[in-house]
mmCIF file of C-alpha atoms in Angstrom:
data_model
loop_
_atom_site.group_PDB
_atom_site.id
_atom_site.type_symbol
_atom_site.label_atom_id
_atom_site.label_comp_id
_atom_site.label_asym_id
_atom_site.label_seq_id
_atom_site.Cartn_x
_atom_site.Cartn_y
_atom_site.Cartn_z
ATOM 1 C CA MET A 1 20.269 -19.684 -2.474
ATOM 2 C CA ALA A 2 23.868 -21.862 -2.774
ATOM 3 C CA ALA A 3 23.969 -25.287 -1.115
ATOM 4 C CA LEU A 4 26.889 -25.221 1.980
ATOM 5 C CA GLY A 5 29.975 -25.966 1.281
ATOM 6 C CA ASP A 6 32.633 -28.106 3.228
ATOM 7 C CA GLY A 7 34.339 -24.782 5.219
ATOM 8 C CA ASP A 8 29.782 -24.623 6.774
ATOM 9 C CA PHE A 9 29.881 -27.870 8.240
ATOM 10 C CA ALA A 10 32.795 -27.841 9.466
ATOM 11 C CA ALA A 11 32.105 -24.581 11.301
ATOM 12 C CA LEU A 12 28.227 -26.675 12.438
ATOM 13 C CA GLN A 13 30.492 -28.754 14.555
ATOM 14 C CA ILE A 14 31.531 -25.670 17.132
ATOM 15 C CA LEU A 15 27.686 -26.331 18.131
ATOM 16 C CA LEU A 16 29.024 -29.301 19.465
ATOM 17 C CA LYS A 17 30.340 -27.193 21.970
ATOM 18 C CA ALA A 18 26.723 -25.977 23.120
ATOM 19 C CA PRO A 19 25.778 -26.138 26.394
ATOM 20 C CA SER A 20 22.168 -28.108 25.819
ATOM 21 C CA LYS A 21 19.782 -28.756 23.091
ATOM 22 C CA ASP A 22 17.811 -26.073 24.285
ATOM 23 C CA ALA A 23 20.798 -23.387 23.200
ATOM 24 C CA VAL A 24 21.276 -25.208 20.278
ATOM 25 C CA ARG A 25 17.378 -24.755 19.096
ATOM 26 C CA GLN A 26 17.631 -20.924 20.245
ATOM 27 C CA LEU A 27 20.146 -20.378 18.028
ATOM 28 C CA CYS A 28 18.696 -22.002 15.132
ATOM 29 C CA GLN A 29 16.243 -19.637 15.596
ATOM 30 C CA GLU A 30 18.305 -16.436 15.985
ATOM 31 C CA CYS A 31 20.089 -17.512 13.394
ATOM 32 C CA PHE A 32 17.480 -17.669 10.541
ATOM 33 C CA SER A 33 15.657 -14.943 11.804
ATOM 34 C CA SER A 34 18.887 -12.793 11.265
ATOM 35 C CA PRO A 35 19.331 -10.470 8.019
ATOM 36 C CA PRO A 36 22.711 -11.087 6.901
ATOM 37 C CA ALA A 37 23.703 -8.009 8.019
ATOM 38 C CA ALA A 38 22.828 -8.935 11.889
ATOM 39 C CA LEU A 39 24.459 -11.999 11.537
ATOM 40 C CA GLY A 40 27.851 -9.906 13.114
ATOM 41 C CA PRO A 41 26.266 -8.697 16.606
ATOM 42 C CA LEU A 42 24.753 -12.416 16.701
ATOM 43 C CA ALA A 43 27.799 -14.083 16.235
ATOM 44 C CA GLN A 44 29.062 -11.721 19.344
ATOM 45 C CA ARG A 45 25.874 -12.731 21.564
ATOM 46 C CA ALA A 46 26.437 -16.283 20.512
ATOM 47 C CA CYS A 47 30.990 -16.478 21.337
ATOM 48 C CA PRO A 48 30.551 -16.376 25.442
ATOM 49 C CA GLY A 49 28.104 -19.515 25.580
ATOM 50 C CA LEU A 50 30.118 -21.128 23.189
ATOM 51 C CA ALA A 51 33.468 -20.746 24.436
ATOM 52 C CA VAL A 52 34.355 -19.769 20.873
ATOM 53 C CA SER A 53 37.108 -17.631 19.212
ATOM 54 C CA ALA A 54 34.920 -14.252 17.875
ATOM 55 C CA GLN A 55 35.341 -15.862 14.268
ATOM 56 C CA GLU A 56 34.677 -19.463 14.986
ATOM 57 C CA ALA A 57 31.357 -18.071 16.332
ATOM 58 C CA GLU A 58 30.999 -15.635 13.564
ATOM 59 C CA GLN A 59 31.659 -18.797 11.014
ATOM 60 C CA LEU A 60 28.809 -20.913 12.708
ATOM 61 C CA VAL A 61 26.435 -18.403 13.217
ATOM 62 C CA SER A 62 26.809 -17.889 9.263
ATOM 63 C CA ALA A 63 26.936 -21.219 8.482
ATOM 64 C CA LEU A 64 23.745 -22.022 10.512
ATOM 65 C CA HIS A 65 21.852 -19.030 8.698
ATOM 66 C CA ASN A 66 22.760 -20.306 5.596
ATOM 67 C CA LEU A 67 21.466 -24.288 6.426
ATOM 68 C CA THR A 68 18.222 -22.937 7.567
ATOM 69 C CA ARG A 69 17.545 -20.159 4.661
ATOM 70 C CA HIS A 70 18.312 -23.489 2.104
ATOM 71 C CA VAL A 71 15.814 -25.469 3.294
ATOM 72 C CA VAL A 72 13.269 -22.902 3.692
ATOM 73 C CA TYR A 73 14.091 -22.043 0.373
ATOM 74 C CA ARG A 74 14.169 -25.694 -0.992
ATOM 75 C CA GLY A 75 11.317 -26.294 0.463
ATOM 76 C CA PHE A 76 11.710 -29.968 2.394
ATOM 77 C CA THR A 77 9.686 -31.270 4.733
ATOM 78 C CA ARG A 78 11.217 -34.450 5.051
ATOM 79 C CA ALA A 79 13.717 -35.507 7.542
ATOM 80 C CA GLU A 80 15.538 -37.391 4.705
ATOM 81 C CA ASP A 81 16.258 -34.339 2.339
ATOM 82 C CA ILE A 82 17.441 -32.523 5.017
ATOM 83 C CA LEU A 83 19.972 -35.654 6.146
ATOM 84 C CA CYS A 84 21.330 -35.884 2.820
ATOM 85 C CA LEU A 85 22.383 -32.548 2.841
ATOM 86 C CA PHE A 86 25.291 -33.164 5.780
ATOM 87 C CA PRO A 87 28.570 -34.496 4.945
ATOM 88 C CA GLU A 88 29.146 -38.614 5.609
ATOM 89 C CA ASN A 89 31.508 -37.971 8.251
ATOM 90 C CA PHE A 90 29.427 -35.297 9.962
ATOM 91 C CA HIS A 91 28.424 -35.770 13.968
ATOM 92 C CA GLN A 92 25.903 -38.487 13.623
ATOM 93 C CA ASN A 93 24.166 -37.382 16.902
ATOM 94 C CA LEU A 94 24.571 -33.622 15.875
ATOM 95 C CA LYS A 95 23.433 -33.986 12.500
ATOM 96 C CA ASN A 96 19.857 -35.481 13.897
ATOM 97 C CA LEU A 97 19.441 -32.718 16.934
ATOM 98 C CA LEU A 98 19.799 -30.394 13.629
ATOM 99 C CA THR A 99 17.127 -32.254 10.959
ATOM 100 C CA LYS A 100 14.835 -32.226 13.870
ATOM 101 C CA ILE A 101 15.310 -28.562 14.834
ATOM 102 C CA ILE A 102 14.324 -27.825 11.756
ATOM 103 C CA LEU A 103 11.714 -29.817 10.736
ATOM 104 C CA GLU A 104 10.090 -28.489 14.154
ATOM 105 C CA ASN A 105 10.601 -25.314 12.758
ATOM 106 C CA THR A 106 10.138 -25.069 8.788
ATOM 107 C CA SER A 107 6.758 -23.985 8.537
ATOM 108 C CA SER A 108 6.776 -21.502 11.156
ATOM 109 C CA TRP A 109 9.709 -19.876 8.854
ATOM 110 C CA ARG A 110 8.586 -20.084 5.712
ATOM 111 C CA ASN A 111 5.318 -17.891 7.452
ATOM 112 C CA GLU A 112 7.859 -16.004 8.268
ATOM 113 C CA ALA A 113 9.946 -15.747 5.279
ATOM 114 C CA GLN A 114 7.084 -15.042 2.821
ATOM 115 C CA ALA A 115 5.606 -12.486 5.304
ATOM 116 C CA SER A 116 9.444 -10.427 4.701
ATOM 117 C CA GLN A 117 9.555 -10.857 1.039
ATOM 118 C CA ILE A 118 9.114 -7.814 -1.297
ATOM 119 C CA SER A 119 5.667 -6.883 -1.679
ATOM 120 C CA LEU A 120 3.400 -3.270 -1.994
ATOM 121 C CA PRO A 121 2.407 -1.973 1.188
ATOM 122 C CA ARG A 122 0.284 -4.287 2.670
ATOM 123 C CA LEU A 123 -3.033 -3.942 5.002
ATOM 124 C CA VAL A 124 -2.622 -4.200 8.750
ATOM 125 C CA ASP A 125 -5.860 -2.463 10.195
ATOM 126 C CA MET A 126 -9.302 -1.429 9.179
ATOM 127 C CA ASP A 127 -12.184 0.599 11.143
ATOM 128 C CA TRP A 128 -14.992 1.611 9.714
ATOM 129 C CA ARG A 129 -18.330 3.681 11.258
ATOM 130 C CA VAL A 130 -21.668 4.542 9.911
ATOM 131 C CA ASP A 131 -22.789 7.634 10.391
ATOM 132 C CA ILE A 132 -25.843 9.920 9.451
ATOM 133 C CA LYS A 133 -25.519 13.198 8.052
ATOM 134 C CA THR A 134 -28.374 15.596 9.698
ATOM 135 C CA SER A 135 -27.248 19.227 9.185
ATOM 136 C CA SER A 136 -25.057 21.533 7.611
ATOM 137 C CA ASP A 137 -24.328 24.975 6.670
ATOM 138 C CA SER A 138 -26.056 24.240 3.677
ATOM 139 C CA ILE A 139 -28.794 22.107 4.741
ATOM 140 C CA ALA A 140 -30.406 22.140 7.505
ATOM 141 C CA ARG A 141 -32.108 19.050 7.532
ATOM 142 C CA MET A 142 -31.230 15.852 5.874
ATOM 143 C CA ALA A 143 -30.615 11.852 7.043
ATOM 144 C CA VAL A 144 -27.503 10.818 4.670
ATOM 145 C CA PRO A 145 -25.988 7.977 5.668
ATOM 146 C CA THR A 146 -22.284 7.422 5.015
ATOM 147 C CA CYS A 147 -19.555 5.579 5.745
ATOM 148 C CA LEU A 148 -15.962 6.340 6.898
ATOM 149 C CA LEU A 149 -13.717 3.840 6.445
ATOM 150 C CA GLN A 150 -10.006 3.862 7.779
ATOM 151 C CA LEU A 151 -6.964 1.663 6.376
ATOM 152 C CA LYS A 152 -3.538 1.033 8.215
ATOM 153 C CA ILE A 153 -1.543 0.249 5.295
ATOM 154 C CA GLN A 154 2.008 -0.932 5.906
ATOM 155 C CA GLU A 155 5.038 0.052 4.002
ATOM 156 C CA ASP A 156 7.243 -2.922 2.005
ATOM 157 C CA ALA A 157 8.635 -4.523 5.492
ATOM 158 C CA ALA A 158 11.730 -5.061 3.662
ATOM 159 C CA LEU A 159 12.558 -1.249 3.111
ATOM 160 C CA CYS A 160 11.819 -0.376 6.331
ATOM 161 C CA GLY A 161 13.525 -2.785 8.472
ATOM 162 C CA ASN A 162 12.689 -2.601 12.163
ATOM 163 C CA ASN A 163 10.849 0.547 11.561
ATOM 164 C CA PRO A 164 7.799 -0.130 9.551
ATOM 165 C CA VAL A 165 6.194 2.816 8.614
ATOM 166 C CA VAL A 166 2.349 2.354 8.609
ATOM 167 C CA SER A 167 -0.208 4.869 6.980
ATOM 168 C CA ALA A 168 -3.957 5.804 7.467
ATOM 169 C CA LEU A 169 -5.737 5.919 4.499
ATOM 170 C CA THR A 170 -9.077 7.889 5.776
ATOM 171 C CA VAL A 171 -11.931 7.174 3.028
ATOM 172 C CA GLU A 172 -15.914 8.461 2.919
ATOM 173 C CA LEU A 173 -17.888 6.448 1.196
ATOM 174 C CA SER A 174 -21.773 7.197 0.056
ATOM 175 C CA LYS A 175 -24.249 4.400 -0.662
ATOM 176 C CA GLU A 176 -23.182 3.854 -4.174
ATOM 177 C CA THR A 177 -19.449 4.035 -3.780
ATOM 178 C CA LEU A 178 -19.931 1.127 -1.360
ATOM 179 C CA ASP A 179 -22.185 -0.787 -3.764
ATOM 180 C CA THR A 180 -19.126 -0.228 -6.537
ATOM 181 C CA MET A 181 -16.618 -1.336 -3.855
ATOM 182 C CA LEU A 182 -19.124 -4.625 -3.058
ATOM 183 C CA GLU A 183 -19.134 -5.314 -6.777
ATOM 184 C CA GLY A 184 -15.978 -5.512 -7.114
ATOM 185 C CA LEU A 185 -14.694 -7.689 -4.048
ATOM 186 C CA GLY A 186 -17.555 -9.903 -5.028
ATOM 187 C CA ARG A 187 -16.078 -10.807 -8.643
ATOM 188 C CA ILE A 188 -12.524 -11.125 -6.417
ATOM 189 C CA ARG A 189 -14.580 -13.948 -4.557
ATOM 190 C CA ASP A 190 -15.825 -15.141 -7.563
ATOM 191 C CA GLN A 191 -12.364 -15.550 -8.873
ATOM 192 C CA LEU A 192 -11.171 -16.728 -6.191
ATOM 193 C CA SER A 193 -13.194 -19.623 -6.054
ATOM 194 C CA ALA A 194 -13.423 -20.665 -9.455
ATOM 195 C CA VAL A 195 -9.028 -20.827 -8.777
ATOM 196 C CA ALA A 196 -9.733 -22.726 -6.276
ATOM 197 C CA ASN A 197 -11.376 -25.844 -7.986
ATOM 198 C CA LYS A 198 -8.906 -25.672 -10.739
ATOM 199 C CA ALA B 1 2.855 30.086 -7.326
ATOM 200 C CA ALA B 2 2.655 32.650 -10.580
ATOM 201 C CA ASP B 3 5.778 32.536 -12.215
ATOM 202 C CA LYS B 4 5.264 28.470 -11.916
ATOM 203 C CA ILE B 5 1.900 29.091 -13.717
ATOM 204 C CA ARG B 6 4.008 30.519 -16.366
ATOM 205 C CA LEU B 7 5.267 27.446 -17.560
ATOM 206 C CA ILE B 8 2.008 25.745 -18.163
ATOM 207 C CA PRO B 9 1.861 25.664 -21.543
ATOM 208 C CA GLN B 10 -2.111 27.374 -22.553
ATOM 209 C CA ASP B 11 -4.301 24.401 -22.984
ATOM 210 C CA PHE B 12 -3.290 22.107 -20.632
ATOM 211 C CA PHE B 13 -3.763 25.322 -18.087
ATOM 212 C CA ALA B 14 -7.548 25.341 -19.839
ATOM 213 C CA GLU B 15 -7.578 21.722 -18.903
ATOM 214 C CA LEU B 16 -6.691 22.203 -15.266
ATOM 215 C CA CYS B 17 -9.312 24.942 -15.035
ATOM 216 C CA GLU B 18 -11.562 23.321 -16.591
ATOM 217 C CA GLN B 19 -11.114 20.186 -14.565
ATOM 218 C CA ILE B 20 -11.445 22.259 -11.670
ATOM 219 C CA ILE B 21 -15.142 24.124 -12.964
ATOM 220 C CA GLN B 22 -16.196 20.368 -13.272
ATOM 221 C CA HIS B 23 -15.050 19.556 -9.820
ATOM 222 C CA LEU B 24 -17.378 22.321 -8.426
ATOM 223 C CA ASN B 25 -19.824 21.512 -10.335
ATOM 224 C CA HIS B 26 -19.616 17.644 -8.767
ATOM 225 C CA LYS B 27 -19.767 16.708 -12.625
ATOM 226 C CA ILE B 28 -16.265 15.145 -11.756
ATOM 227 C CA PRO B 29 -14.897 13.286 -8.476
ATOM 228 C CA GLY B 30 -11.610 15.342 -8.426
ATOM 229 C CA VAL B 31 -8.480 16.696 -10.335
ATOM 230 C CA ASN B 32 -6.428 14.151 -11.614
ATOM 231 C CA THR B 33 -3.395 16.495 -10.798
ATOM 232 C CA ALA B 34 -1.038 13.152 -10.972
ATOM 233 C CA GLU B 35 -2.141 12.491 -14.829
ATOM 234 C CA LEU B 36 -2.210 16.059 -16.226
ATOM 235 C CA CYS B 37 1.037 16.172 -14.533
ATOM 236 C CA GLN B 38 2.839 13.147 -16.122
ATOM 237 C CA ARG B 39 1.291 14.664 -19.629
ATOM 238 C CA ILE B 40 2.926 18.336 -18.745
ATOM 239 C CA GLN B 41 6.289 16.946 -18.057
ATOM 240 C CA THR B 42 6.150 14.673 -21.138
ATOM 241 C CA SER B 43 5.314 17.659 -22.914
ATOM 242 C CA GLY B 44 9.295 18.713 -21.919
ATOM 243 C CA VAL B 45 7.892 21.758 -19.198
ATOM 244 C CA ASP B 46 9.676 20.924 -15.759
ATOM 245 C CA ILE B 47 6.769 20.993 -13.241
ATOM 246 C CA ASN B 48 6.445 18.802 -9.960
ATOM 247 C CA ILE B 49 3.346 17.566 -8.812
ATOM 248 C CA GLY B 50 3.284 19.351 -5.706
ATOM 249 C CA ASP B 51 3.676 23.175 -7.479
ATOM 250 C CA LEU B 52 0.906 21.621 -9.605
ATOM 251 C CA ALA B 53 -1.172 20.460 -7.109
ATOM 252 C CA LYS B 54 -1.214 24.280 -5.356
ATOM 253 C CA ILE B 55 -1.398 25.764 -8.847
ATOM 254 C CA ALA B 56 -5.139 23.528 -8.236
ATOM 255 C CA ASN B 57 -5.836 24.172 -4.997
ATOM 256 C CA THR B 58 -5.119 28.455 -5.711
ATOM 257 C CA LEU B 59 -7.455 28.395 -9.091
ATOM 258 C CA SER B 60 -10.291 25.784 -6.948
ATOM 259 C CA PHE B 61 -10.304 28.611 -3.974
ATOM 260 C CA LEU B 62 -10.536 31.495 -6.293
ATOM 261 C CA PHE B 63 -13.377 29.523 -8.734
ATOM 262 C CA SER B 64 -15.513 28.538 -5.642
ATOM 263 C CA THR B 65 -15.207 32.082 -3.598
ATOM 264 C CA ALA B 66 -16.281 33.721 -6.613
ATOM 265 C CA ALA B 67 -18.810 31.580 -7.233
ATOM 266 C CA ARG B 68 -20.328 31.884 -4.037
ATOM 267 C CA ASN B 69 -20.088 36.106 -4.255
ATOM 268 C CA ASN B 70 -21.889 35.368 -7.792
ATOM 269 C CA LEU B 71 -19.044 37.880 -9.383
ATOM 270 C CA SER B 72 -19.102 38.844 -12.976
ATOM 271 C CA THR B 73 -16.311 38.099 -15.360
ATOM 272 C CA GLU B 74 -14.788 41.848 -14.808
ATOM 273 C CA GLU B 75 -15.218 41.752 -10.905
ATOM 274 C CA LEU B 76 -12.868 38.206 -11.235
ATOM 275 C CA ILE B 77 -10.567 39.392 -12.908
ATOM 276 C CA THR B 78 -10.204 42.926 -10.446
ATOM 277 C CA THR B 79 -10.235 39.912 -7.745
ATOM 278 C CA LEU B 80 -7.369 38.665 -9.101
ATOM 279 C CA GLY B 81 -5.927 42.137 -8.222
ATOM 280 C CA SER B 82 -2.198 42.500 -7.974
ATOM 281 C CA GLY B 83 -2.014 39.265 -9.122
ATOM 282 C CA VAL B 84 -3.343 40.165 -12.240
ATOM 283 C CA SER B 85 0.276 41.797 -13.542
ATOM 284 C CA THR B 86 2.362 38.807 -12.377
ATOM 285 C CA LEU B 87 0.095 36.057 -14.067
ATOM 286 C CA PRO B 88 0.824 35.265 -17.780
ATOM 287 C CA LYS B 89 -1.500 37.053 -20.065
ATOM 288 C CA HIS B 90 -2.467 33.546 -21.728
ATOM 289 C CA ALA B 91 -3.716 32.271 -18.298
ATOM 290 C CA VAL B 92 -5.967 35.639 -17.591
ATOM 291 C CA GLN B 93 -7.026 34.945 -21.148
ATOM 292 C CA VAL B 94 -8.028 31.416 -19.958
ATOM 293 C CA ILE B 95 -9.660 32.508 -16.856
ATOM 294 C CA ARG B 96 -11.560 34.673 -18.390
ATOM 295 C CA HIS B 97 -12.677 32.560 -20.405
ATOM 296 C CA VAL B 98 -13.711 30.030 -18.785
ATOM 297 C CA TRP B 99 -15.454 32.073 -15.640
ATOM 298 C CA ASN B 100 -17.550 33.279 -19.261
ATOM 299 C CA GLU B 101 -18.387 29.870 -20.626
ATOM 300 C CA GLN B 102 -19.421 27.937 -17.202
ATOM 301 C CA GLY B 103 -18.651 30.135 -14.183
ATOM 302 C CA LYS B 104 -22.184 31.369 -13.575
ATOM 303 C CA ALA B 105 -23.421 27.843 -13.571
ATOM 304 C CA ILE B 106 -21.339 26.626 -10.615
ATOM 305 C CA ALA B 107 -23.954 25.112 -8.395
ATOM 306 C CA LEU B 108 -22.500 25.357 -4.842
ATOM 307 C CA SER B 109 -24.041 23.896 -1.579
ATOM 308 C CA GLU B 110 -27.683 22.213 -1.947
ATOM 309 C CA ASP B 111 -25.687 18.694 -1.944
ATOM 310 C CA ALA B 112 -25.124 16.451 1.063
ATOM 311 C CA GLY B 113 -21.335 14.975 -0.634
ATOM 312 C CA ASN B 114 -20.327 18.620 -0.722
ATOM 313 C CA MET B 115 -18.815 18.481 2.763
ATOM 314 C CA ALA B 116 -15.250 16.575 1.821
ATOM 315 C CA THR B 117 -13.542 16.717 5.341
ATOM 316 C CA VAL B 118 -11.791 13.401 4.078
ATOM 317 C CA GLY B 119 -10.855 11.513 0.786
ATOM 318 C CA GLN B 120 -14.204 10.420 -1.434
ATOM 319 C CA PHE B 121 -13.507 6.486 -2.631
ATOM 320 C CA VAL B 122 -13.705 6.962 -6.450
ATOM 321 C CA ASP B 123 -12.942 3.926 -7.755
ATOM 322 C CA MET B 124 -11.156 0.364 -6.900
ATOM 323 C CA LYS B 125 -9.223 -1.901 -9.074
ATOM 324 C CA TRP B 126 -7.972 -5.423 -8.341
ATOM 325 C CA LYS B 127 -5.928 -8.118 -9.633
ATOM 326 C CA LEU B 128 -5.684 -11.611 -7.925
ATOM 327 C CA GLY B 129 -1.950 -12.797 -8.019
ATOM 328 C CA VAL B 130 -0.001 -15.969 -7.088
ATOM 329 C CA ALA B 131 3.170 -15.967 -6.102
ATOM 330 C CA MET B 132 5.473 -18.264 -7.830
ATOM 331 C CA SER B 133 9.034 -18.017 -6.218
ATOM 332 C CA SER B 134 11.173 -15.356 -4.178
ATOM 333 C CA ASP B 135 14.800 -15.453 -3.184
ATOM 334 C CA THR B 136 13.685 -16.988 0.198
ATOM 335 C CA CYS B 137 11.235 -19.576 -1.285
ATOM 336 C CA ARG B 138 11.715 -21.810 -4.249
ATOM 337 C CA SER B 139 8.302 -23.186 -4.409
ATOM 338 C CA LEU B 140 5.967 -20.148 -3.342
ATOM 339 C CA LYS B 141 2.593 -20.332 -4.673
ATOM 340 C CA TYR B 142 1.060 -18.068 -2.635
ATOM 341 C CA PRO B 143 -2.145 -16.245 -3.764
ATOM 342 C CA TYR B 144 -2.677 -12.824 -2.704
ATOM 343 C CA VAL B 145 -5.390 -9.813 -3.591
ATOM 344 C CA THR B 146 -3.603 -6.102 -5.081
ATOM 345 C CA VAL B 147 -5.903 -3.333 -4.745
ATOM 346 C CA THR B 148 -5.805 -0.087 -5.673
ATOM 347 C CA LEU B 149 -8.508 2.806 -4.232
ATOM 348 C CA THR B 150 -8.644 5.719 -6.222
ATOM 349 C CA VAL B 151 -9.596 8.786 -3.600
ATOM 350 C CA ALA B 152 -10.033 12.238 -3.963
ATOM 351 C CA ASP B 153 -8.375 14.033 -1.325
ATOM 352 C CA PRO B 154 -10.683 17.052 0.253
ATOM 353 C CA SER B 155 -9.019 19.547 -1.490
ATOM 354 C CA GLY B 156 -10.112 17.333 -4.619
ATOM 355 C CA GLN B 157 -6.853 15.844 -6.415
ATOM 356 C CA ILE B 158 -6.897 12.649 -7.170
ATOM 357 C CA THR B 159 -4.143 9.674 -5.772
ATOM 358 C CA ASP B 160 -4.092 5.817 -5.831
ATOM 359 C CA LYS B 161 -3.318 3.880 -3.007
ATOM 360 C CA SER B 162 -2.473 0.474 -3.693
ATOM 361 C CA PHE B 163 -1.989 -2.449 -1.051
ATOM 362 C CA GLU B 164 -1.649 -6.068 -0.547
ATOM 363 C CA MET B 165 -3.766 -8.509 1.242
ATOM 364 C CA THR B 166 -3.330 -12.364 2.198
ATOM 365 C CA ILE B 167 -6.501 -14.336 1.269
ATOM 366 C CA PRO B 168 -7.902 -14.304 4.556
ATOM 367 C CA GLN B 169 -7.118 -10.696 4.858
ATOM 368 C CA PHE B 170 -9.462 -10.095 1.860
ATOM 369 C CA LYS B 171 -11.798 -12.756 2.935
ATOM 370 C CA ASN B 172 -12.145 -10.250 6.360
ATOM 371 C CA PHE B 173 -12.563 -7.260 4.151
ATOM 372 C CA PHE B 174 -15.205 -8.954 2.232
ATOM 373 C CA ARG B 175 -16.824 -10.111 5.466
ATOM 374 C CA GLN B 176 -16.865 -6.064 6.683
ATOM 375 C CA PHE B 177 -17.743 -4.551 3.552
ATOM 376 C CA LYS B 178 -20.784 -6.764 3.541
ATOM 377 C CA GLU B 179 -21.368 -5.421 7.101
ATOM 378 C CA MET B 180 -21.258 -1.843 6.342
ATOM 379 C CA ALA B 181 -23.731 -2.141 3.326
ATOM 380 C CA SER B 182 -25.971 -3.991 5.841
ATOM 381 C CA VAL B 183 -26.260 -1.399 8.256
ATOM 382 C CA LEU B 184 -26.339 1.577 5.473
ATOM 383 C CA GLU B 185 -29.246 0.004 4.770
ATOM 384 C CA THR B 186 -30.963 -0.522 7.973
ATOM 385 C CA VAL B 187 -30.062 3.029 9.288
#
């Protein structure tokens, strides 16, 4: 995650033409959330509101994206750390505004970054049901409790872009297999407590 | 499928038939097609898992139908019918041998676990990890749980499904399972 160059800070001053502080706030959020590939279209949308050329809009959007992502990457939580990034001659009020906006958003942006980082497929939902099997073509009468579990698993968000693929895994568990599962889960819980206490 | 069977070396084919019979006998939860396919491929045979799965399904159907109808070895070979001439000789030999040894002993039905309409849970493996850093956050320290569920699908093929959970998700997951267990106790 490279730090910003002079060109970036020059481009940021275009924000002085923004119609309102909320417009700046909105643009900051959009620039952070946008993946690099979508910055072009974002710049086109921002153009009219800022009354700048297409090229200037692109430079601005790119600079804002880099600034916000850099702050999240470094994990800055204090105003001083963010203020330090700006060059000496940068417009004071704009610098303060940007720092304020970034501080407001930094924690939710961090969560957003964590949610979209590479990972194995994630569990998104889980439903279950307990049934009793009372009879079948081979056994006239029985009372066998059984558990049906459906897990909804979402494939890696980074690979799927805006159309995440969710697959459903339906599994049947008997009392024995459920106990095996519980034992395994209990051990994870114990490990978690052990790690938390370190 | 017959021409693909031709590709499988005799000892692997015998192992496949063995696993199928053991599955039908409820001695093992399912046939580990993925693992067997990998070993066959490593030995230099070009077969994909889809083809192996089809062959396993066909054999499973053959054996279970034969068991249900109490077929003798000769009757089974006859049933293979026109297929026998296109099946490689070593495959027919294996089928004959396996059926002779274990075919009569297949105990079908009389078991509640036989009605597999959904996947059957076989095993769970887990890992507790902490993501230290990523391209988006230099200092993450993000704990997560990775779980791999081994499931035997209705046809008896064993597959693995892996996924990640955050810690709050895991705690909910655990809580739900305790709920399920307590409901199972009381019904």
